[in-house]
Short mmCIF file of C-alpha atoms in Angstrom, two decimals:
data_model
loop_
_atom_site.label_atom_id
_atom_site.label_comp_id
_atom_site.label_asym_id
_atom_site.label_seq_id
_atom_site.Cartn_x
_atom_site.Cartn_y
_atom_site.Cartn_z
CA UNK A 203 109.37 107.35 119.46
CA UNK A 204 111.76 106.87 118.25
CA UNK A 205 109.54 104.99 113.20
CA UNK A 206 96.55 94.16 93.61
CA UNK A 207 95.85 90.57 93.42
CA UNK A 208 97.28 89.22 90.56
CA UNK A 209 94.71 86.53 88.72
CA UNK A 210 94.69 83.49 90.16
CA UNK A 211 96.76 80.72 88.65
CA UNK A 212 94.80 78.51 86.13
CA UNK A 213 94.70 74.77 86.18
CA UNK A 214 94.48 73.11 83.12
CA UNK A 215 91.95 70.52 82.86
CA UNK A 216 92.66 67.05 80.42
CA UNK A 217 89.15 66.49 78.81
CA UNK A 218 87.84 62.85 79.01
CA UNK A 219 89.03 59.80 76.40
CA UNK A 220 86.40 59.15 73.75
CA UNK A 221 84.16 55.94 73.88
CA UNK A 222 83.98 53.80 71.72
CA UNK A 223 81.10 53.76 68.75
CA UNK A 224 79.65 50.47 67.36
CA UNK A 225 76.79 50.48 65.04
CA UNK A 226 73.36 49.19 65.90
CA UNK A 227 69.97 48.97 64.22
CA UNK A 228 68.39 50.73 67.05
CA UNK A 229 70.84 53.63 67.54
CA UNK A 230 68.24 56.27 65.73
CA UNK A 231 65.71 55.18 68.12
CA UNK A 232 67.52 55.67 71.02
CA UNK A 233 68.66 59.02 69.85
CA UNK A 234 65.34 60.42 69.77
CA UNK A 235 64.70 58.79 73.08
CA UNK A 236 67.16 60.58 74.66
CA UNK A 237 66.59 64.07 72.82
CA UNK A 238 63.76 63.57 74.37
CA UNK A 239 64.59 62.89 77.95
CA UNK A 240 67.45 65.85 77.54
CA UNK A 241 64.42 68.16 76.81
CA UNK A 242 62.15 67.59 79.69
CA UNK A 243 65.07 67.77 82.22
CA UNK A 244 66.44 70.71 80.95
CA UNK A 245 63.11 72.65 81.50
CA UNK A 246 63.13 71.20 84.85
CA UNK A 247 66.82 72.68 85.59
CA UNK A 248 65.39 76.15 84.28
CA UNK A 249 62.82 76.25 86.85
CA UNK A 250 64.90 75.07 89.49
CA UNK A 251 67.29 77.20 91.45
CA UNK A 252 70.65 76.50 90.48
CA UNK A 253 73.20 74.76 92.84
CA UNK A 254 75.69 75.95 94.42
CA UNK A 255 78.95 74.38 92.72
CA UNK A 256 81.77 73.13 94.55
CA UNK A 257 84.92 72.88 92.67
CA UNK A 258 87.53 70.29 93.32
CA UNK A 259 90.37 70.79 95.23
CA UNK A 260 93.32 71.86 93.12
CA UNK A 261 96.55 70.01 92.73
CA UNK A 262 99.42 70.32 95.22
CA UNK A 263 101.27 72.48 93.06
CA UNK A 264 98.67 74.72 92.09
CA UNK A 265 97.89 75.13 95.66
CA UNK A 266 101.50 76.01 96.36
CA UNK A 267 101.66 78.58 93.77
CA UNK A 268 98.19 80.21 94.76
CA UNK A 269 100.16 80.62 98.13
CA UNK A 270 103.12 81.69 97.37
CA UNK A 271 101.05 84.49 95.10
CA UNK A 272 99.10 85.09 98.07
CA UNK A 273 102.17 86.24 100.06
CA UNK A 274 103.39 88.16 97.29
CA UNK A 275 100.02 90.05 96.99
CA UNK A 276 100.32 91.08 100.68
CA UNK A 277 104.03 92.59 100.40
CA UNK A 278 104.26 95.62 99.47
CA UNK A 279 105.51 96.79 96.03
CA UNK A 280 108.61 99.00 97.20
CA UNK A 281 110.03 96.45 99.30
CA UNK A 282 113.49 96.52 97.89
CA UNK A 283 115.49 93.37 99.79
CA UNK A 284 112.76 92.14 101.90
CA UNK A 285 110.81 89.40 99.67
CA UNK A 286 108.47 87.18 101.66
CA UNK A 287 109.61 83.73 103.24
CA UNK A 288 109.40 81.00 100.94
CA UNK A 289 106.21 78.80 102.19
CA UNK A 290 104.90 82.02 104.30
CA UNK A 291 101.18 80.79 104.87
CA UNK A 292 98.94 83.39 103.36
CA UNK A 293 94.89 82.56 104.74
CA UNK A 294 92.44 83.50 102.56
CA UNK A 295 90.66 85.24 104.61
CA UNK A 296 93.25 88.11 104.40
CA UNK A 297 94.41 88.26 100.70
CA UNK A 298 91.22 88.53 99.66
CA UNK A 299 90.57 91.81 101.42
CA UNK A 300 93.80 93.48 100.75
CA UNK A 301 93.89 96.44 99.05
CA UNK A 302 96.31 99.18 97.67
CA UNK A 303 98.07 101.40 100.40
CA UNK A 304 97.36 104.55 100.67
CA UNK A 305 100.30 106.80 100.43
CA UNK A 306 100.98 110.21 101.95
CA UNK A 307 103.47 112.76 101.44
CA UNK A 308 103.77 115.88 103.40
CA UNK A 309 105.09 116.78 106.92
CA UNK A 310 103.92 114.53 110.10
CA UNK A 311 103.66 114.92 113.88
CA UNK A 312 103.47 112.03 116.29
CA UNK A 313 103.22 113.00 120.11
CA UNK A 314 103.02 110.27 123.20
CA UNK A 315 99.15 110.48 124.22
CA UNK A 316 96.62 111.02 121.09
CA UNK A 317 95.25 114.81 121.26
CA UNK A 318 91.88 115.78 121.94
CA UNK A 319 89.60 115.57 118.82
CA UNK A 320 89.44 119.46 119.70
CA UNK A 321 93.34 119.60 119.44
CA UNK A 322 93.10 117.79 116.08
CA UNK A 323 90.25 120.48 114.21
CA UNK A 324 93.10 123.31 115.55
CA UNK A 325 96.00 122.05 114.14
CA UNK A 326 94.15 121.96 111.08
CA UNK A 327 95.78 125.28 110.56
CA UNK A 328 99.76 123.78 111.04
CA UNK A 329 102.09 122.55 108.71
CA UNK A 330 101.46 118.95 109.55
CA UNK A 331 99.10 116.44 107.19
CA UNK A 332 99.41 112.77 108.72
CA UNK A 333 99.66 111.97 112.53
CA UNK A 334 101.48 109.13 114.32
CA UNK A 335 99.35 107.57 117.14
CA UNK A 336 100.72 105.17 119.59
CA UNK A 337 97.59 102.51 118.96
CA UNK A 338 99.00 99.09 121.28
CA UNK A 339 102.13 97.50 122.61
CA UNK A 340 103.40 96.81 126.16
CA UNK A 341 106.22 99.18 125.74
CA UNK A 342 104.47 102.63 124.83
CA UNK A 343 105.31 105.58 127.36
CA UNK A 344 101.67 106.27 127.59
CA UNK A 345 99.50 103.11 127.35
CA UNK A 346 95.82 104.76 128.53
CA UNK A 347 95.51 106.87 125.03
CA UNK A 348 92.16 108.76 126.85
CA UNK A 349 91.50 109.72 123.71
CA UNK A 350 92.18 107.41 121.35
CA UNK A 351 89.20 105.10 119.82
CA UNK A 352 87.24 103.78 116.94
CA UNK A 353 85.40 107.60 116.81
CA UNK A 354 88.61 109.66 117.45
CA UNK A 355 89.91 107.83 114.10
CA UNK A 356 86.84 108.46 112.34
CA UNK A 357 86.63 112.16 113.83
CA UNK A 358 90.63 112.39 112.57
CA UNK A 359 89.92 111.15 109.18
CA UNK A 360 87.32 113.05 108.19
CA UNK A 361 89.00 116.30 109.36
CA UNK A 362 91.78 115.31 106.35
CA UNK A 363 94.35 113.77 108.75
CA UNK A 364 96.35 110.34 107.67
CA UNK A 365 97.35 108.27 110.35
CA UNK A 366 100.79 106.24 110.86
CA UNK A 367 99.81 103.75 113.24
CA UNK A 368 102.31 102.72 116.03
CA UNK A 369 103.24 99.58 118.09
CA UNK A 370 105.41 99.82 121.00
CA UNK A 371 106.17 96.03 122.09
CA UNK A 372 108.94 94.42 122.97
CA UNK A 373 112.61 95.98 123.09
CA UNK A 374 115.84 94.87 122.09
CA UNK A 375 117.78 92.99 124.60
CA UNK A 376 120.61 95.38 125.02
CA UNK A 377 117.68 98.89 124.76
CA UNK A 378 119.62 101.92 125.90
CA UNK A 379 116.40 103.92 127.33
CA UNK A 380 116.39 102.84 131.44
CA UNK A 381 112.35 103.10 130.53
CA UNK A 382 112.12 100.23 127.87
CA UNK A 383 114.41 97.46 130.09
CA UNK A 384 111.17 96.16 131.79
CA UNK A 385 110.35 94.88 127.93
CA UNK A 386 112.76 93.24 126.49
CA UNK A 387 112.94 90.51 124.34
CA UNK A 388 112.65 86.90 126.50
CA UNK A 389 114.13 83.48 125.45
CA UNK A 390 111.69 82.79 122.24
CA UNK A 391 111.97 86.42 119.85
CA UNK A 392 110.55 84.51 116.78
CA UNK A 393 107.44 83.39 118.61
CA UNK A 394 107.37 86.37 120.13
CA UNK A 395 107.18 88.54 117.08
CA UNK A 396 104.50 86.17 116.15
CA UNK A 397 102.15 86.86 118.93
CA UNK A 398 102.88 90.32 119.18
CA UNK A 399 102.03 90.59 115.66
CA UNK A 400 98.54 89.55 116.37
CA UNK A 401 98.03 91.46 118.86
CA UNK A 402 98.81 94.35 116.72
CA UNK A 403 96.34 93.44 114.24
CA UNK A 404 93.73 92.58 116.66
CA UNK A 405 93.91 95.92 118.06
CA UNK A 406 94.23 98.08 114.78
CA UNK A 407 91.30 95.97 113.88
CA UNK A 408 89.27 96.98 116.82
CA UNK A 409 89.93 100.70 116.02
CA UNK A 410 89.04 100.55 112.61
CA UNK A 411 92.07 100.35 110.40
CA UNK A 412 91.67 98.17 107.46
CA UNK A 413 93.89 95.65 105.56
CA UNK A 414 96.56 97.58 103.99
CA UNK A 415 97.16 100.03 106.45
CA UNK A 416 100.79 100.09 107.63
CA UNK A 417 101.68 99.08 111.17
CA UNK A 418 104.94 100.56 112.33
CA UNK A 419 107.09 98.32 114.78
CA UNK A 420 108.83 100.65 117.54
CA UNK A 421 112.47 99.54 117.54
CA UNK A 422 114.17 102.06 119.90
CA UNK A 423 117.81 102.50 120.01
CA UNK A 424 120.03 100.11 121.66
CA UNK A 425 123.44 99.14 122.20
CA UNK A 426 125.48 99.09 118.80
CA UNK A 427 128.01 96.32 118.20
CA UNK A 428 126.16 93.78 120.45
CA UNK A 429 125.95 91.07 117.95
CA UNK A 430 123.79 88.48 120.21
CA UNK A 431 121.53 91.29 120.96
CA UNK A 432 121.07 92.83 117.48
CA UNK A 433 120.64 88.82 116.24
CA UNK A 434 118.22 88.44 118.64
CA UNK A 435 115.87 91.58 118.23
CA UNK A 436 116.33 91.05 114.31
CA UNK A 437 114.49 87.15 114.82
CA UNK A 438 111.94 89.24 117.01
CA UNK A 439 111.15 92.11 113.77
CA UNK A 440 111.10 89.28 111.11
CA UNK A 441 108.93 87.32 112.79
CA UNK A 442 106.47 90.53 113.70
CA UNK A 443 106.95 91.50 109.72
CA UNK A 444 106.27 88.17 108.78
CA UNK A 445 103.00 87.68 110.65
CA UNK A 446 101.82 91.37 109.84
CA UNK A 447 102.16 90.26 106.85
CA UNK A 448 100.14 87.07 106.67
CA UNK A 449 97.00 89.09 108.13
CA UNK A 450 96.87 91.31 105.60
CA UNK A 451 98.56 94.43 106.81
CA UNK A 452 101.98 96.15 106.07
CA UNK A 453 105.04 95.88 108.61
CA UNK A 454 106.41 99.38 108.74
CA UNK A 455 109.65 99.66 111.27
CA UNK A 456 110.91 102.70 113.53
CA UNK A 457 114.10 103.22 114.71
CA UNK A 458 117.40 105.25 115.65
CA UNK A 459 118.76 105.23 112.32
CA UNK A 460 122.28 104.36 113.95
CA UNK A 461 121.28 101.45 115.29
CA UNK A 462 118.04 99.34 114.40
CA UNK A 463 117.47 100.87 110.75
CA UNK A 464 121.54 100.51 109.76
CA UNK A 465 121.20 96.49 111.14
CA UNK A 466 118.59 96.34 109.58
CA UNK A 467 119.60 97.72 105.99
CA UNK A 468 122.51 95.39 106.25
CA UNK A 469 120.03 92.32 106.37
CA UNK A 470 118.32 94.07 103.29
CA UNK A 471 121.77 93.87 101.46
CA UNK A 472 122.20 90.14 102.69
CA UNK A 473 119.10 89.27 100.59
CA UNK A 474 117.45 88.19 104.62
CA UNK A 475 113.47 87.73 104.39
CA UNK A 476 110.38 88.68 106.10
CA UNK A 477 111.69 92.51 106.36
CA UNK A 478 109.97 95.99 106.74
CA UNK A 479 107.97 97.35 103.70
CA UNK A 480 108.74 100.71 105.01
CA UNK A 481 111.51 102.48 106.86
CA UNK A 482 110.86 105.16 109.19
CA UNK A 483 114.42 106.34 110.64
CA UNK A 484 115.18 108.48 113.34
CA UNK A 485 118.07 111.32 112.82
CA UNK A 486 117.38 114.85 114.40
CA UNK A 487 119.03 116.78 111.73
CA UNK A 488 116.74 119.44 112.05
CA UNK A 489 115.69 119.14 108.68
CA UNK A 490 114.00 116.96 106.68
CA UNK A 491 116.23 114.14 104.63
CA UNK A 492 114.36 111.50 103.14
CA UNK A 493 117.04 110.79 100.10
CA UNK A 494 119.80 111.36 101.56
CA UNK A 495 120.40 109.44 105.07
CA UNK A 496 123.54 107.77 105.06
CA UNK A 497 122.46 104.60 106.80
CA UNK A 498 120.44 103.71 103.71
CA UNK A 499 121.59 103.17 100.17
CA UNK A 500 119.36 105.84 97.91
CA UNK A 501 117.69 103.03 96.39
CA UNK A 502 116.61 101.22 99.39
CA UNK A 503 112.80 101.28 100.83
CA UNK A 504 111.45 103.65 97.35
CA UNK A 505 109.39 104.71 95.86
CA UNK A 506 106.49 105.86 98.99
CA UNK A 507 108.65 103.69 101.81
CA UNK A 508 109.93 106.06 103.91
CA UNK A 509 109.61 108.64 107.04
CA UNK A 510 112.18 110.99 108.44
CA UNK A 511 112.09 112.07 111.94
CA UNK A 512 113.98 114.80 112.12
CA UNK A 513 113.36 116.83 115.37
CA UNK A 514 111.79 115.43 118.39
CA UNK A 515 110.69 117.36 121.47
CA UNK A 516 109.67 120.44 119.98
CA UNK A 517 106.83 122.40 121.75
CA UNK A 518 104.63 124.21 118.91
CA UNK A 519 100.69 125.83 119.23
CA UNK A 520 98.02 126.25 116.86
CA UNK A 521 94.47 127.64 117.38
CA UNK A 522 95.41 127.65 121.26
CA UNK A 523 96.54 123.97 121.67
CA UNK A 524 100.09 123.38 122.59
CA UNK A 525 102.03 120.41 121.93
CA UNK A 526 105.15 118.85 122.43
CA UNK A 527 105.99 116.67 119.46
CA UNK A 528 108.50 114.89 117.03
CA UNK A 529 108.51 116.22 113.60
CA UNK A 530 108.85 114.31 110.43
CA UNK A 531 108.75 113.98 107.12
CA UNK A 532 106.21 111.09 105.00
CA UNK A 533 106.46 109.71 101.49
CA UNK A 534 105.09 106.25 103.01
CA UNK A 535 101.58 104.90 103.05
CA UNK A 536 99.26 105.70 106.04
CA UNK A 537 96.35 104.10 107.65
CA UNK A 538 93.16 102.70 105.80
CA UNK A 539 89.88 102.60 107.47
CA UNK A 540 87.11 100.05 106.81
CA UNK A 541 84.79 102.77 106.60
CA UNK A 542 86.26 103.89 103.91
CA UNK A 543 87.72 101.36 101.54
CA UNK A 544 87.55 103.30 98.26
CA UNK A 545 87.65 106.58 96.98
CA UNK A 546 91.38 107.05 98.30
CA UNK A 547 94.25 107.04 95.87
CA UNK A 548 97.96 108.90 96.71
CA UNK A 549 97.38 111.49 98.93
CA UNK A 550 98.64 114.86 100.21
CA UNK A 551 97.69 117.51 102.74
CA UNK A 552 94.47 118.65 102.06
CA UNK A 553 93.64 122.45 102.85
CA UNK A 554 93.27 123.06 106.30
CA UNK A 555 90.65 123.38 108.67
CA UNK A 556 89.66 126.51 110.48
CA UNK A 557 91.61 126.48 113.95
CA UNK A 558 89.45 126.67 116.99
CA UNK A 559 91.07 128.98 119.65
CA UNK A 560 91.02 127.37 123.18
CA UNK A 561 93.17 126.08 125.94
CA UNK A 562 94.77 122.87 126.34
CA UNK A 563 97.33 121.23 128.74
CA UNK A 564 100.87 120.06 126.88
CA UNK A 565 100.37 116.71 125.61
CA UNK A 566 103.59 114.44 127.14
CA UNK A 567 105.81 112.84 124.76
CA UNK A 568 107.80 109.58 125.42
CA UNK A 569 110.84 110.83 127.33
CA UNK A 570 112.64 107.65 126.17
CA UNK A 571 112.64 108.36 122.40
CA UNK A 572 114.36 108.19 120.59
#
């Protein structure tokens, strides 16, 4: 591979002109009448269930600030240069479930095909906290995922692993892997980036990650100076961040950090929209360099917004299993499940797991990342 609510605004209510008063002879009695009358309904409404109230529908402007509050609820805080579209719908369905990423910091794998739940409890004893897992998109180098499923996530959790989810859809125009040409972008990126979007969600959904979680959008590398290309497969990511958004989740982007992450911290300096809340950047230094990539200004995507890849294809074993991964390095947030919605604040590698010697056949790797 390459990668809290605020309140609600208040509407101020004008309370109702006073009548009138005229004096009459029979004002006392009518008074007393009505004292009256006010008493014996009131014990009615006390034994009565109470209704169900139905407010009005709020001004035009209140409604346009509630959603424009909405939107910035969803974003994530340490989104330097990416601040929502203005007039982004926000449903309500989605705001009102979002809640505060999780965030991870420690040393990450990611392999092509999800490992065996066995695989997982044995590399309990490596280095690694937080696992990237290839979850949907027409593009990944291994779309069956045997493995991977509502229990394997639960099974993963529970062990102490964090998840990075992944989505491998469409590629840029001008993608320099001979594998990802069969998926590039068509004639329509924006409403492309839309759809793909929701199938994103649908499918984290399905496997049990909850509003919040990050979703990271598989850029891979592609041809640099390409302007049509590049303009193109930016429409495509805003449009994917943008809708990711609006459900509730939190657009996360992958790439070479040569191509799609420098293009895309160039938008970030233009002040452009609907971009990542998280960087994840590809550069096989061989050593970890969150602060210091030069594509990036040290400012940009921080505090908890990045990932370093910083080897890829590297064959390691523990407890018997043997795979062939990418390593990298996470102060980002990682998956949420909806098994689990509290109880989880900033996290780090918990202590590991005994391993569980066996066998196990190398676990293939995209040979087009990164």
């Amino acid at each position: 591979m390459s990668t809290s609510t605020p309140p609600r605004p208040r509407t101020t209510t004008t309370s109702a002109p006073a009548r009138s008063r005229t004096a009459s002879p029979f004002a006392g009695v009518r008074a007393v009448a009505v004292a009256l009358m006010a008493a014996v309904a009131g014990t009615a409404l006390l034994d009565a269930p109470a209704p169900t109230a139905v407010p009005p529908p709020p001004p035009a402007a209140t409604r346009a600030a509630a959603a424009a509050e909405a939107v910035r609820t969803v974003a994530s805080p340490a989104t330097p240069g990416a601040p929502a579209a203005p007039g982004a719908p926000a449903s309500a369905a989605s705001t009102s479930t979002v809640s505060t990423p999780v965030h991870f910091t420690g040393k990450a794998f990611d392999t092509c095909e999800a490992p065996s739940v066995e695989t997982m409890r044995a590399w309990r004893g490596s280095p690694y906290g937080a696992v990237g897992i290839y979850f949907a998109g027409r593009g990944r180098g291994c779309p069956g995922q045997r493995e991977l499923g509502p229990g394997w996530v639960a099974s993963v959790q529970a062990m102490g692993w964090r998840l990075l989810p992944v989505f491998v859809g469409s590629q840029a125009p001008c993608v320099e892997a001979p594998a990802k040409k069969p998926f590039a972008i068509g004639s329509d990126p924006w409403g492309q980036g839309t759809r793909e979007a929701g199938d994103a969600v649908r499918a984290a959904r399905a496997l049990g990650l909850d509003t919040s979680s990050p979703l990271y959008l598989d850029i891979e590398s592609y041809r640099r100076g390409d302007a049509p290309c590049a303009a193109t497969t930016l429409s495509f990511v805003r449009a994917w961040n943008r809708e990711v958004r609006r459900l509730g989740y939190l657009p996360g982007f992958y790439s070479s950090a040569d191509t799609g992450v420098r293009d895309i911290e160039a938008q970030r300096k233009a002040g452009t929209a609907d971009l990542p809340a998280v960087m994840w950047f590809a550069r096989w230094l061989g050593k970890p360099a969150l602060a210091t990539e030069a594509a990036l200004a040290p400012a940009a995507w921080t505090p908890h917004a990045r990932i370093h890849q910083y080897a890829g294809n590297v064959a390691e074993s523990y407890g018997g299993h043997r795979l062939v991964i990418d390593r990298n390095a996470v102060d980002a947030p990682v998956a949420r499940l909806t098994t689990a919605r509290t109880g989880f604040a900033s996290s780090s590698r918990t202590a590991s797991h005994a391993s569980v010697p066996s066998s196990s056949p190398v676990v293939a790797r995209d040979p087009a990342r990164p």
